[in-house]
Coordinates of N, CA, C and O in Angstrom, one line a residue:
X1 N 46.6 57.0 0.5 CA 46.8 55.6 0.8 C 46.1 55.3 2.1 O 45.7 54.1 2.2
X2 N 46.0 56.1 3.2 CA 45.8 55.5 4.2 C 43.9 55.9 4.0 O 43.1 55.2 4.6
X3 N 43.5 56.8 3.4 CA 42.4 57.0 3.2 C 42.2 55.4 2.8 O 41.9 54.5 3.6
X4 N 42.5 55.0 1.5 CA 42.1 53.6 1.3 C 41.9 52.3 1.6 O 41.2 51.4 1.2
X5 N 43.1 52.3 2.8 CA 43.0 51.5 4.2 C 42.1 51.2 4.8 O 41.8 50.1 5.1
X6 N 41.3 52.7 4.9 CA 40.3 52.6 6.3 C 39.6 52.0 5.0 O 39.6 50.7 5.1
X7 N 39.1 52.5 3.8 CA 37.9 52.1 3.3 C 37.6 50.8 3.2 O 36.6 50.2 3.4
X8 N 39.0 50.2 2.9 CA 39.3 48.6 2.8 C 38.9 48.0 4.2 O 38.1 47.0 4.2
X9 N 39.4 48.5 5.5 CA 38.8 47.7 6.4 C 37.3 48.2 6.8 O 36.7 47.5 7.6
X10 N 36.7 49.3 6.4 CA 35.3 49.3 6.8 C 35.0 48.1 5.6 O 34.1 47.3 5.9
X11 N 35.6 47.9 4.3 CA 34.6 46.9 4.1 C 34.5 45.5 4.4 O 33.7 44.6 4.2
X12 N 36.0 45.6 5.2 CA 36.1 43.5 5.5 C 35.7 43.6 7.1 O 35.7 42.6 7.8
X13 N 35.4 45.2 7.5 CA 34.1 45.1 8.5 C 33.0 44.2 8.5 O 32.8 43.1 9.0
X14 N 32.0 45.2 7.4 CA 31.1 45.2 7.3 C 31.0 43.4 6.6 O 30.1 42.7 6.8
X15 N 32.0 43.2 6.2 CA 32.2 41.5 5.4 C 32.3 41.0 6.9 O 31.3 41.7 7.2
X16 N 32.5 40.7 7.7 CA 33.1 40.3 9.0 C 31.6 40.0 9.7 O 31.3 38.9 10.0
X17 N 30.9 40.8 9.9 CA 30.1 41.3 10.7 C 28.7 40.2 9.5 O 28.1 39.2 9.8
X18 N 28.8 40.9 8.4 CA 27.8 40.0 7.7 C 27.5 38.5 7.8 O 26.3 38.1 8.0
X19 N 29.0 37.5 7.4 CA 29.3 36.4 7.6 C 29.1 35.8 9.0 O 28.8 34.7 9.2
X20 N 29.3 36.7 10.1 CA 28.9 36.2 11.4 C 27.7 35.7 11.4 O 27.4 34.5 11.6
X21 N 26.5 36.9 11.2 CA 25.2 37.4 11.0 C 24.8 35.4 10.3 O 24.1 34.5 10.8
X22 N 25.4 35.4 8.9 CA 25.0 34.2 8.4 C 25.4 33.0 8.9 O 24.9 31.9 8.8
X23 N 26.7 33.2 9.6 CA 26.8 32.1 10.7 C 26.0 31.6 11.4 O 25.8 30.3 11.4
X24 N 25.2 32.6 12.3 CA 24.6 32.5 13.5 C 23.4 31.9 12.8 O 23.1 30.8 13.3
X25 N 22.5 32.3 11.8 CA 21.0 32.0 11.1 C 21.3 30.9 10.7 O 20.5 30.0 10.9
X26 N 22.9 30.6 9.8 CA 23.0 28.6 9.5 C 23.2 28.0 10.5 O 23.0 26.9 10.1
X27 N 23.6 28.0 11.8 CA 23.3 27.3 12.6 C 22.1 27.0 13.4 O 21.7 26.1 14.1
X28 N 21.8 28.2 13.2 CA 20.2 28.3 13.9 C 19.5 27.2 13.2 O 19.4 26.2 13.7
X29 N 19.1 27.4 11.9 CA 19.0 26.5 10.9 C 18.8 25.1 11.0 O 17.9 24.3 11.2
X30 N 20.2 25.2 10.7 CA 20.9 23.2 11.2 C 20.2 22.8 12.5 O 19.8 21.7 12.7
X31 N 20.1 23.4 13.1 CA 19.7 23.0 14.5 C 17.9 22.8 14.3 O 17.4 21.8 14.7
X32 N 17.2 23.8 13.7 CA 15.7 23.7 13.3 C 15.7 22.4 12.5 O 15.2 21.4 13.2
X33 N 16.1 22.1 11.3 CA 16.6 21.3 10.5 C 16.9 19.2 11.0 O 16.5 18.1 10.6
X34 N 17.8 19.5 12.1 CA 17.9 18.5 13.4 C 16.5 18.2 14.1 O 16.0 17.2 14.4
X35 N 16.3 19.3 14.1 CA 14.7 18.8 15.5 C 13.4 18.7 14.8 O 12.3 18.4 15.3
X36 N 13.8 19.0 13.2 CA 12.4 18.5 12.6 C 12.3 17.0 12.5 O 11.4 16.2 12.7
X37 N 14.0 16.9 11.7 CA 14.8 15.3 11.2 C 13.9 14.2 12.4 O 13.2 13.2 12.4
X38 N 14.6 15.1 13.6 CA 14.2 14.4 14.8 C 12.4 13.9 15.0 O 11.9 12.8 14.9
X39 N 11.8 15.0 15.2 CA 10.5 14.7 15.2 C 10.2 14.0 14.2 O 9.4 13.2 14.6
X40 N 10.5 13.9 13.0 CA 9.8 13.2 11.8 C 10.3 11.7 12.2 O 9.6 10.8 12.0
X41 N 11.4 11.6 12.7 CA 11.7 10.1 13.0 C 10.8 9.6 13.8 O 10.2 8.6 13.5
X42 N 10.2 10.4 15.4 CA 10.1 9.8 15.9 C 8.4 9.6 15.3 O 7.8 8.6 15.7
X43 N 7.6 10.3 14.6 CA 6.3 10.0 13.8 C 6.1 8.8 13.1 O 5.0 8.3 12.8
X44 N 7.6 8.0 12.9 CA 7.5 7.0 12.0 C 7.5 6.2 12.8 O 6.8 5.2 12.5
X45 N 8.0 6.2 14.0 CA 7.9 4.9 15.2 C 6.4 4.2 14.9 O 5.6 4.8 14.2
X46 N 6.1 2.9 15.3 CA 5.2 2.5 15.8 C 4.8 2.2 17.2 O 5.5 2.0 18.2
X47 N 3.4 2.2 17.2 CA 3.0 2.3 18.7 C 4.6 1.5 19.8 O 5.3 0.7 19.3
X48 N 4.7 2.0 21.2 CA 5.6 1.3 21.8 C 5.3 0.1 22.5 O 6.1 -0.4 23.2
X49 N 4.0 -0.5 22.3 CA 3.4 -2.1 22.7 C 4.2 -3.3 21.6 O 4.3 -4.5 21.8
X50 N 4.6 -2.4 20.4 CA 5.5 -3.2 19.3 C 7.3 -3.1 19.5 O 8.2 -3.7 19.0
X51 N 7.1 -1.9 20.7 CA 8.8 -1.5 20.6 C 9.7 -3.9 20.8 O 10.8 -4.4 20.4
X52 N 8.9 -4.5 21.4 CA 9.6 -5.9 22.5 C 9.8 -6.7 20.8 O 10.9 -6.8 20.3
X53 N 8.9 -7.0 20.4 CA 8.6 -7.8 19.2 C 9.2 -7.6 17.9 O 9.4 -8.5 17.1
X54 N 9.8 -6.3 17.7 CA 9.6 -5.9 16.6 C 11.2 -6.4 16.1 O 11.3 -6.9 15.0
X55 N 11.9 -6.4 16.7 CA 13.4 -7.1 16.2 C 13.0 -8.2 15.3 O 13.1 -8.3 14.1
X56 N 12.4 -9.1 16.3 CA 12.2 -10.8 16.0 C 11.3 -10.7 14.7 O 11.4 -11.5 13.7
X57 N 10.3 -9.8 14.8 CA 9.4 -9.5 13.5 C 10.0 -9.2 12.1 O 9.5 -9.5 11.0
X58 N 11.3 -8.3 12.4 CA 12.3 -8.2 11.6 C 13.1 -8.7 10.7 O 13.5 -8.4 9.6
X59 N 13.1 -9.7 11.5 CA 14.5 -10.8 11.7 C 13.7 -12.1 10.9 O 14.4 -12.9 10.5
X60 N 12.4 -12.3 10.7 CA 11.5 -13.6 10.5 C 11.1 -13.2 9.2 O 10.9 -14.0 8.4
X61 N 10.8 -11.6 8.9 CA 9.6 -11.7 7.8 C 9.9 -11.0 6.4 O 10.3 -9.9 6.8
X62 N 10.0 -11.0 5.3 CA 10.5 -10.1 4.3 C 9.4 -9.4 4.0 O 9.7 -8.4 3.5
X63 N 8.3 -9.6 4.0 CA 7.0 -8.5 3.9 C 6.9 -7.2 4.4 O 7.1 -7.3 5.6
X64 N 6.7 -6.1 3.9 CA 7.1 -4.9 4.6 C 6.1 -4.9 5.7 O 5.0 -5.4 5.5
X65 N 6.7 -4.4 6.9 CA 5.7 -4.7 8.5 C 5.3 -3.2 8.3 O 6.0 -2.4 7.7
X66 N 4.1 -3.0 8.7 CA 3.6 -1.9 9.0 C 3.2 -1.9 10.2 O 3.1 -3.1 10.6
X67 N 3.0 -1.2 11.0 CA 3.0 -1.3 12.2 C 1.9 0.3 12.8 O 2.2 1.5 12.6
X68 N 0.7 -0.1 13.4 CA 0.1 1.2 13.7 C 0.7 2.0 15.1 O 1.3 1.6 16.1
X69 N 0.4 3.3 14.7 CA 1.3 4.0 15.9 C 0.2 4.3 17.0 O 0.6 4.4 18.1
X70 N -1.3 4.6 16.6 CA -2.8 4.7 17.4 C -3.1 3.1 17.8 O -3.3 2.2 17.1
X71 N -3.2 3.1 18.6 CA -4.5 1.9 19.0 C -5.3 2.0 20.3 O -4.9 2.1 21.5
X72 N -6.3 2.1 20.0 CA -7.4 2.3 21.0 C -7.4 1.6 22.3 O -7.1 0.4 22.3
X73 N -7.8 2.2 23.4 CA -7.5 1.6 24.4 C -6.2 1.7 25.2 O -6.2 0.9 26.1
X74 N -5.4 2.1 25.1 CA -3.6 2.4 25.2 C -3.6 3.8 25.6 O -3.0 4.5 24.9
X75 N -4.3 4.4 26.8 CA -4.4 5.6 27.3 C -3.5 5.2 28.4 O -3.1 6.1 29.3
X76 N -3.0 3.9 28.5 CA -2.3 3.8 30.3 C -2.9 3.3 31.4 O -2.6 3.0 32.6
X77 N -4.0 3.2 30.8 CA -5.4 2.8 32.1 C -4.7 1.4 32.1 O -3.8 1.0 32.9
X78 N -5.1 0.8 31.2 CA -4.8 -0.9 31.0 C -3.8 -0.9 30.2 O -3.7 -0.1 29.3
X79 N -2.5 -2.2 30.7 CA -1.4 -2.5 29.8 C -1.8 -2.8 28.6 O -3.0 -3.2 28.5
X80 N -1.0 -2.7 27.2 CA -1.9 -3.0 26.2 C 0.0 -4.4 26.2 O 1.1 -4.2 26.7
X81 N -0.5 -5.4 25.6 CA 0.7 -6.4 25.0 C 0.5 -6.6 23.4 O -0.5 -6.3 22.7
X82 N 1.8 -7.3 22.9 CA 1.5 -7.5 21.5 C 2.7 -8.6 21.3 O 4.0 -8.5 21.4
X83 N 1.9 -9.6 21.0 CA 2.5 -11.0 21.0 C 2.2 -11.4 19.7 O 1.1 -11.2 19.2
X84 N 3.6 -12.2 19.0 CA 3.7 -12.9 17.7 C 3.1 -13.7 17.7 O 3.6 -14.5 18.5
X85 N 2.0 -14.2 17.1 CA 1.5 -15.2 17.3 C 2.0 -16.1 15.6 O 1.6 -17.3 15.6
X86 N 2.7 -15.8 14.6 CA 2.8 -15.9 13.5 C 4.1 -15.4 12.8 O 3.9 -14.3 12.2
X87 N 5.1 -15.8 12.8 CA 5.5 -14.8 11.5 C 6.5 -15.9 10.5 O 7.2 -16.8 11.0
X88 N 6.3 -15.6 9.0 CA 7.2 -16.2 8.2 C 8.1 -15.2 7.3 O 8.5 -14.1 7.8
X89 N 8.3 -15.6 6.3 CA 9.5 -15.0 5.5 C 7.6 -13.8 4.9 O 7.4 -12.6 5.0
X90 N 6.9 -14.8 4.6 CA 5.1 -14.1 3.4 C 4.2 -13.6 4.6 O 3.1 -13.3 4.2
X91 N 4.3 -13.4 6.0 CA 3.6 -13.3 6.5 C 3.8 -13.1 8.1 O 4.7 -13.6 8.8
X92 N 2.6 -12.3 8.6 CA 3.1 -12.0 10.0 C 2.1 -12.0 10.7 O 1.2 -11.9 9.9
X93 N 1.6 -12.1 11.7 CA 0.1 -12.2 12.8 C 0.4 -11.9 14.0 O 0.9 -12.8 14.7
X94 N 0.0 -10.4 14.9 CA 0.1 -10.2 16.2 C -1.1 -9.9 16.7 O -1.9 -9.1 16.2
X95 N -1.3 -10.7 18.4 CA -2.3 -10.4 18.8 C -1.7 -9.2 19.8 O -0.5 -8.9 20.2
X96 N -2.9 -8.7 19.9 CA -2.8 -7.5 21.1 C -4.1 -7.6 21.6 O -5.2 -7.8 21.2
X97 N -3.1 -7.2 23.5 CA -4.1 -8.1 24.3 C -4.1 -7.3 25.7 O -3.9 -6.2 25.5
X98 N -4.2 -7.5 26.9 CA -4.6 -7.1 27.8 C -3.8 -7.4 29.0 O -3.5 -6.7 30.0
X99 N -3.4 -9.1 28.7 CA -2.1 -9.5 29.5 C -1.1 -10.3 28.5 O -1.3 -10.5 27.4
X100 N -0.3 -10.6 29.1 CA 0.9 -10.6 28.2 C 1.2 -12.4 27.8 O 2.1 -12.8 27.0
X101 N 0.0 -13.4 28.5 CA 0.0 -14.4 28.1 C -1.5 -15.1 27.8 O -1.9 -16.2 28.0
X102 N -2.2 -13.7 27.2 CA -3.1 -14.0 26.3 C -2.8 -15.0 25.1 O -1.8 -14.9 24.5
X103 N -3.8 -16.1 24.7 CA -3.3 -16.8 23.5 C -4.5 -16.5 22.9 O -4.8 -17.5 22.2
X104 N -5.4 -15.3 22.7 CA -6.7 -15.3 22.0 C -8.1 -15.1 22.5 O -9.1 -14.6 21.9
X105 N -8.0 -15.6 24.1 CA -8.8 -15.5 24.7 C -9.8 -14.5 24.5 O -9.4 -13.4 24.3
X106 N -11.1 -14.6 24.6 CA -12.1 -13.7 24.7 C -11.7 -12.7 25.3 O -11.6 -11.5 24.9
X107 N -11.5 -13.2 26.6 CA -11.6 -12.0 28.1 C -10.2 -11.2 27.8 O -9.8 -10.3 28.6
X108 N -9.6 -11.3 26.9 CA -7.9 -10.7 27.3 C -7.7 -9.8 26.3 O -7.2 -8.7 26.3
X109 N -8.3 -10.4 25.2 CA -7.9 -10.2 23.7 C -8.4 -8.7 23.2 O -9.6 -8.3 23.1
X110 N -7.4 -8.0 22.8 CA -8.2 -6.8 21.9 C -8.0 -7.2 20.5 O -9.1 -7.0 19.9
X111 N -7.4 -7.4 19.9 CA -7.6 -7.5 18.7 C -6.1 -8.0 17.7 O -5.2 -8.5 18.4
X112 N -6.0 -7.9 16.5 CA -4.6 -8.4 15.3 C -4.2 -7.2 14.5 O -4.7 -6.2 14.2
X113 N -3.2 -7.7 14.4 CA -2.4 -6.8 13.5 C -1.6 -8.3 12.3 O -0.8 -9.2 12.6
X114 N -2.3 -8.0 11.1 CA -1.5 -8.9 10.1 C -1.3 -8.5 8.8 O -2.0 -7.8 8.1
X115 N -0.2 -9.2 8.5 CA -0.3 -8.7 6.9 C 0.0 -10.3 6.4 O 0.2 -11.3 7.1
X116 N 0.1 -10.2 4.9 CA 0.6 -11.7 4.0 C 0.2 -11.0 3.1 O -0.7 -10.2 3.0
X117 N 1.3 -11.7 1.9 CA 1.7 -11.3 0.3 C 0.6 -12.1 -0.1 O 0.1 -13.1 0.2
X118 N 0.4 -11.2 -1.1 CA -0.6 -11.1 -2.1 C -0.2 -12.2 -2.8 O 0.9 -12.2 -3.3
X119 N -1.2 -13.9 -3.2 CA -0.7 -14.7 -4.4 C -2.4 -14.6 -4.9 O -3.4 -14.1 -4.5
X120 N -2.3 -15.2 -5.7 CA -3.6 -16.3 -6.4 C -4.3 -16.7 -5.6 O -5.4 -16.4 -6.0
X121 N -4.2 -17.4 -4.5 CA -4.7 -18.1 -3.4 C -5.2 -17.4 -2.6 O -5.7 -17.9 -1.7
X122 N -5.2 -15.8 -2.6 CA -5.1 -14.8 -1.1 C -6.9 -14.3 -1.9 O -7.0 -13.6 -2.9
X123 N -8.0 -14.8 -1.0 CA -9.5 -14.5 -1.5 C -9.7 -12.6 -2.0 O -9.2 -11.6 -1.6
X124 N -10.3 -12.8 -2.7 CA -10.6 -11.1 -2.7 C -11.6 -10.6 -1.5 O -12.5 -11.2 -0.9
X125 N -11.1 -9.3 -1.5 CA -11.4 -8.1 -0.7 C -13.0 -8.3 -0.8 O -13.7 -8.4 -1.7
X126 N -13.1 -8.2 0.6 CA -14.4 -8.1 0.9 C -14.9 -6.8 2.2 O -14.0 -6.5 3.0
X127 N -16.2 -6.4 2.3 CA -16.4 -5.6 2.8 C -17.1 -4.2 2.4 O -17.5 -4.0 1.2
X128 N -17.5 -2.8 3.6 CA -17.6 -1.8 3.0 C -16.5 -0.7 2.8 O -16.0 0.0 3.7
X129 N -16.3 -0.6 1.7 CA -15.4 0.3 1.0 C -15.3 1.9 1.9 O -16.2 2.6 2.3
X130 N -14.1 1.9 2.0 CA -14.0 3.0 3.0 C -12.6 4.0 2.4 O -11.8 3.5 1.6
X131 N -12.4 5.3 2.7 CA -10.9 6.0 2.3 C -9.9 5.7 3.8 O -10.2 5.9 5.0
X132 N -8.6 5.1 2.8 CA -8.0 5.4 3.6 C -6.8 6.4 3.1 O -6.6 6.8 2.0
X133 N -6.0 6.5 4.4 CA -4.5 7.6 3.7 C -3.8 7.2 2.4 O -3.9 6.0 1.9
X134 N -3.0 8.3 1.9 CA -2.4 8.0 0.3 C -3.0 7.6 -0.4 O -2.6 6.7 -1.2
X135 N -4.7 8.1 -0.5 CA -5.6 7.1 -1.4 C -5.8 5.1 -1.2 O -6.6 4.5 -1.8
X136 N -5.5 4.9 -0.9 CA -5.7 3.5 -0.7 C -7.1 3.2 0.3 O -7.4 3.9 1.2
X137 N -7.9 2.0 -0.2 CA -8.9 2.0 -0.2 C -9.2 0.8 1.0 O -9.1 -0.3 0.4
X138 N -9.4 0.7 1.8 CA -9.5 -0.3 2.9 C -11.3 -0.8 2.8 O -12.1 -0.1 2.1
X139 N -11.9 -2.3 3.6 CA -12.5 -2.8 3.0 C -13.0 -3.0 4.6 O -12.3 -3.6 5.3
X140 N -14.4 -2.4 5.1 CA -14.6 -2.5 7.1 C -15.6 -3.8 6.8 O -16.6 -3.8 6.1
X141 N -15.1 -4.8 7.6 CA -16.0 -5.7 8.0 C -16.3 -5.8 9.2 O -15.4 -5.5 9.9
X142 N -17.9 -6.1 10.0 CA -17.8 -5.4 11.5 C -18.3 -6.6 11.9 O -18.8 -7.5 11.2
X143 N -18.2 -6.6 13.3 CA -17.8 -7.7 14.2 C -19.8 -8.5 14.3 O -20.9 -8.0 14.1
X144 N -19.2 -9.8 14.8 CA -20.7 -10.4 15.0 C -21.0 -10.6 16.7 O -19.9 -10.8 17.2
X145 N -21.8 -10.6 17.7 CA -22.0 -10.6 18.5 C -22.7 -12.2 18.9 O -23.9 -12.2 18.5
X146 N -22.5 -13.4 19.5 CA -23.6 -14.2 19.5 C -22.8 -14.8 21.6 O -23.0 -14.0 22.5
X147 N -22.2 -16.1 22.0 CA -21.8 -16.3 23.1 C -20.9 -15.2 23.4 O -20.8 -14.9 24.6
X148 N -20.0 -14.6 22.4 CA -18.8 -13.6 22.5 C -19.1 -12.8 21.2 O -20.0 -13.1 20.4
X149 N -18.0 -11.8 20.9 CA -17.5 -11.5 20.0 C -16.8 -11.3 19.4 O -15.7 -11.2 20.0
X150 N -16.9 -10.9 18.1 CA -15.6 -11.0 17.0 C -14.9 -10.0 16.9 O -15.1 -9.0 17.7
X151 N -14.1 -9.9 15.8 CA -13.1 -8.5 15.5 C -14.1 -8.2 14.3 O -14.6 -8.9 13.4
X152 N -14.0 -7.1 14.7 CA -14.5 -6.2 13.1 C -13.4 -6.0 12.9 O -12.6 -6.0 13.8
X153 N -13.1 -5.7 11.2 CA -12.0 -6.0 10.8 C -12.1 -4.6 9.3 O -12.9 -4.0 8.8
X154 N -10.7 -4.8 9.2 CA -9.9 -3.4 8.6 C -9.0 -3.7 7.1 O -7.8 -3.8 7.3
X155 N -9.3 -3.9 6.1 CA -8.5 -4.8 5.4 C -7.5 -3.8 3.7 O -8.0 -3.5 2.7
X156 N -6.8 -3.7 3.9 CA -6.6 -3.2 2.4 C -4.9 -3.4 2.3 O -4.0 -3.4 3.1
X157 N -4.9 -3.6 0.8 CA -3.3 -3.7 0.2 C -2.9 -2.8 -0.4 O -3.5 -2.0 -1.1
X158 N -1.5 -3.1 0.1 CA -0.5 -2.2 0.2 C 0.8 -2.7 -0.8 O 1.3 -3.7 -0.2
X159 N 1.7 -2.5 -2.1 CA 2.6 -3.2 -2.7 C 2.7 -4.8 -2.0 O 3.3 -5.1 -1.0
X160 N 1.8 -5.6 -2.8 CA 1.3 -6.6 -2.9 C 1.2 -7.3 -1.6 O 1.4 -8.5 -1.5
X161 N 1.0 -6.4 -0.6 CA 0.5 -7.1 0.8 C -0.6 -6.5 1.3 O -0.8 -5.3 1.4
X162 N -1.3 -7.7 1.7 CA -2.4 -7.6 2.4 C -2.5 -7.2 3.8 O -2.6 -8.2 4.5
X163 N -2.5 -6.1 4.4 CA -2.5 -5.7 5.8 C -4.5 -6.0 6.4 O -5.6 -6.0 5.7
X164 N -4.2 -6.3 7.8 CA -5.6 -6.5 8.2 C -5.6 -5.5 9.4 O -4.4 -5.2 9.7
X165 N -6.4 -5.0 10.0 CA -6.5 -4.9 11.9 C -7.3 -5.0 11.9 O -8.1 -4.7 11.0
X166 N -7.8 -5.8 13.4 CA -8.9 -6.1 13.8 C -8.9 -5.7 15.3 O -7.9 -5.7 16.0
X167 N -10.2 -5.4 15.8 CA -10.7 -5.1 16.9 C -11.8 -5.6 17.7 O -12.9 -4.9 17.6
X168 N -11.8 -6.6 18.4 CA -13.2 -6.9 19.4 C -14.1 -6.2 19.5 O -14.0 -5.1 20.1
X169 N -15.3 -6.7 19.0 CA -16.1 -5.5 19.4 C -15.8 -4.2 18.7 O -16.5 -3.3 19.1
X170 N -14.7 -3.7 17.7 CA -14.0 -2.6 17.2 C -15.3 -1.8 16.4 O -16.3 -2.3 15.8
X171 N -15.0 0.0 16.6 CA -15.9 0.3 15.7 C -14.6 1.5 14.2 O -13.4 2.0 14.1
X172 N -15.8 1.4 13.3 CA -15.3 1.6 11.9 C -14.4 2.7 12.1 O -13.4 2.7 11.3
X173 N -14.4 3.9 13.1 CA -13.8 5.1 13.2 C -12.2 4.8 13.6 O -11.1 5.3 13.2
X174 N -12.4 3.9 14.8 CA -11.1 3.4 15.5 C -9.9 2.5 14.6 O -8.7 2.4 14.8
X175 N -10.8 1.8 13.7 CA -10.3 1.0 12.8 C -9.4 2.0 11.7 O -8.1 2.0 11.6
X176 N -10.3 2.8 11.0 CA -9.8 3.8 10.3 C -8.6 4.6 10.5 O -7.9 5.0 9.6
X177 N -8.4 5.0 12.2 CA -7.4 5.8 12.7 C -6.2 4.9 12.9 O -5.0 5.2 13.1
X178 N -6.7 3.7 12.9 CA -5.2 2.7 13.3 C -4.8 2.2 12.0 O -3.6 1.9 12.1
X179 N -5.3 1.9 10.5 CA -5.0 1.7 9.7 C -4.6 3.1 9.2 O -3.6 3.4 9.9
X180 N -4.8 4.1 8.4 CA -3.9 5.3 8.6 C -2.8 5.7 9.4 O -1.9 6.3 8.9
X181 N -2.8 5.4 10.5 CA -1.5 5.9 11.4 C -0.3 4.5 11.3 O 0.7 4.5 12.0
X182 N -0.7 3.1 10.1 CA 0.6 2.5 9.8 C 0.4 2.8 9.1 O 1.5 3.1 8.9
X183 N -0.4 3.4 7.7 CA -0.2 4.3 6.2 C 1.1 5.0 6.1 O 2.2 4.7 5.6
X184 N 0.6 6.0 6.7 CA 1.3 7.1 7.1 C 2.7 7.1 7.8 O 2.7 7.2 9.0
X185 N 3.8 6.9 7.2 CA 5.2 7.0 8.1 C 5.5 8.5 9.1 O 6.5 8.6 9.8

């Protein structure tokens, strides 16, 4: 009898000791598991020049906002702003700019961020055909130079909205990286 004792507790030992062992690795786990959750949230953020706007953009527009998380120029050297210049229930329009009471200005202005729902009335896609992320096909129109100049421009739809970005002076690589990084959640 007591021989069988011991054998009984060497095995809710060895049970004791195992379940710890899997304790210790599922919490390790949970915790890996937490800090990926974590990082993948914060991948989805968009750029933080949208963190001011983005409520009221919210709050105005039923079109899904996409929002790029890259935009050129936004190293810290220069403030970058991003002001509503637009938004409805079909539609949304932000400039980004240089100072924060830019209204479009040449000298201030970097460039838009817009989308609007797709109707009958919304012209077809124009431009050169380019890849962008999840397969979707964006359309680069590039900027004209004459007293000033224009945005070259970034255009492709997305569940029946038309997203644009544009950039002053923008070139096709920078455009590509800022339309992919709102693709991309």
């Amino acid at each position: 009898m007591i021989l069988s004792f011991r054998n009984i507790s060497a095995v809710c030992g060895v049970f004791l000791l195992v379940s710890v062992s899997s304790f210790h690795n599922s919490a390790i786990a949970n915790i890996n598991n937490q800090s990926q959750l974590i990082a993948q949230q914060s991948k989805t953020q968009p750029h933080p020049v949208f963190k001011s706007i983005l409520p009221k953009l919210k709050q105005k527009t039923q079109i899904k906002i996409l929002l790029p998380k890259f935009i050129p120029e936004s190293d810290g050297e220069n403030p970058i702003y991003a002001n509503i210049e637009t938004a409805t229930q079909k539609n949304y329009e932000i400039l980004l700019a240089f100072s924060p009471d830019c209204y479009g200005a040449s000298a201030c202005r970097l460039g838009v961020v817009t989308a609007e729902a797709v109707t009958r009335k919304t012209p077809g896609l124009t431009g050169k055909r380019v890849s962008l992320a999840k397969g979707f096909t964006g359309y680069f129109v590039d900027f004209t130079c004459g007293a000033g100049c224009s945005d070259a421009t970034l255009t492709w739809r997305q569940q029946g909205v038309q997203y644009v970005i544009g950039l002053k002076a923008g070139d096709r690589t920078s455009l590509i990286k800022m339309a992919n990084s709102a693709i991309n959640p």
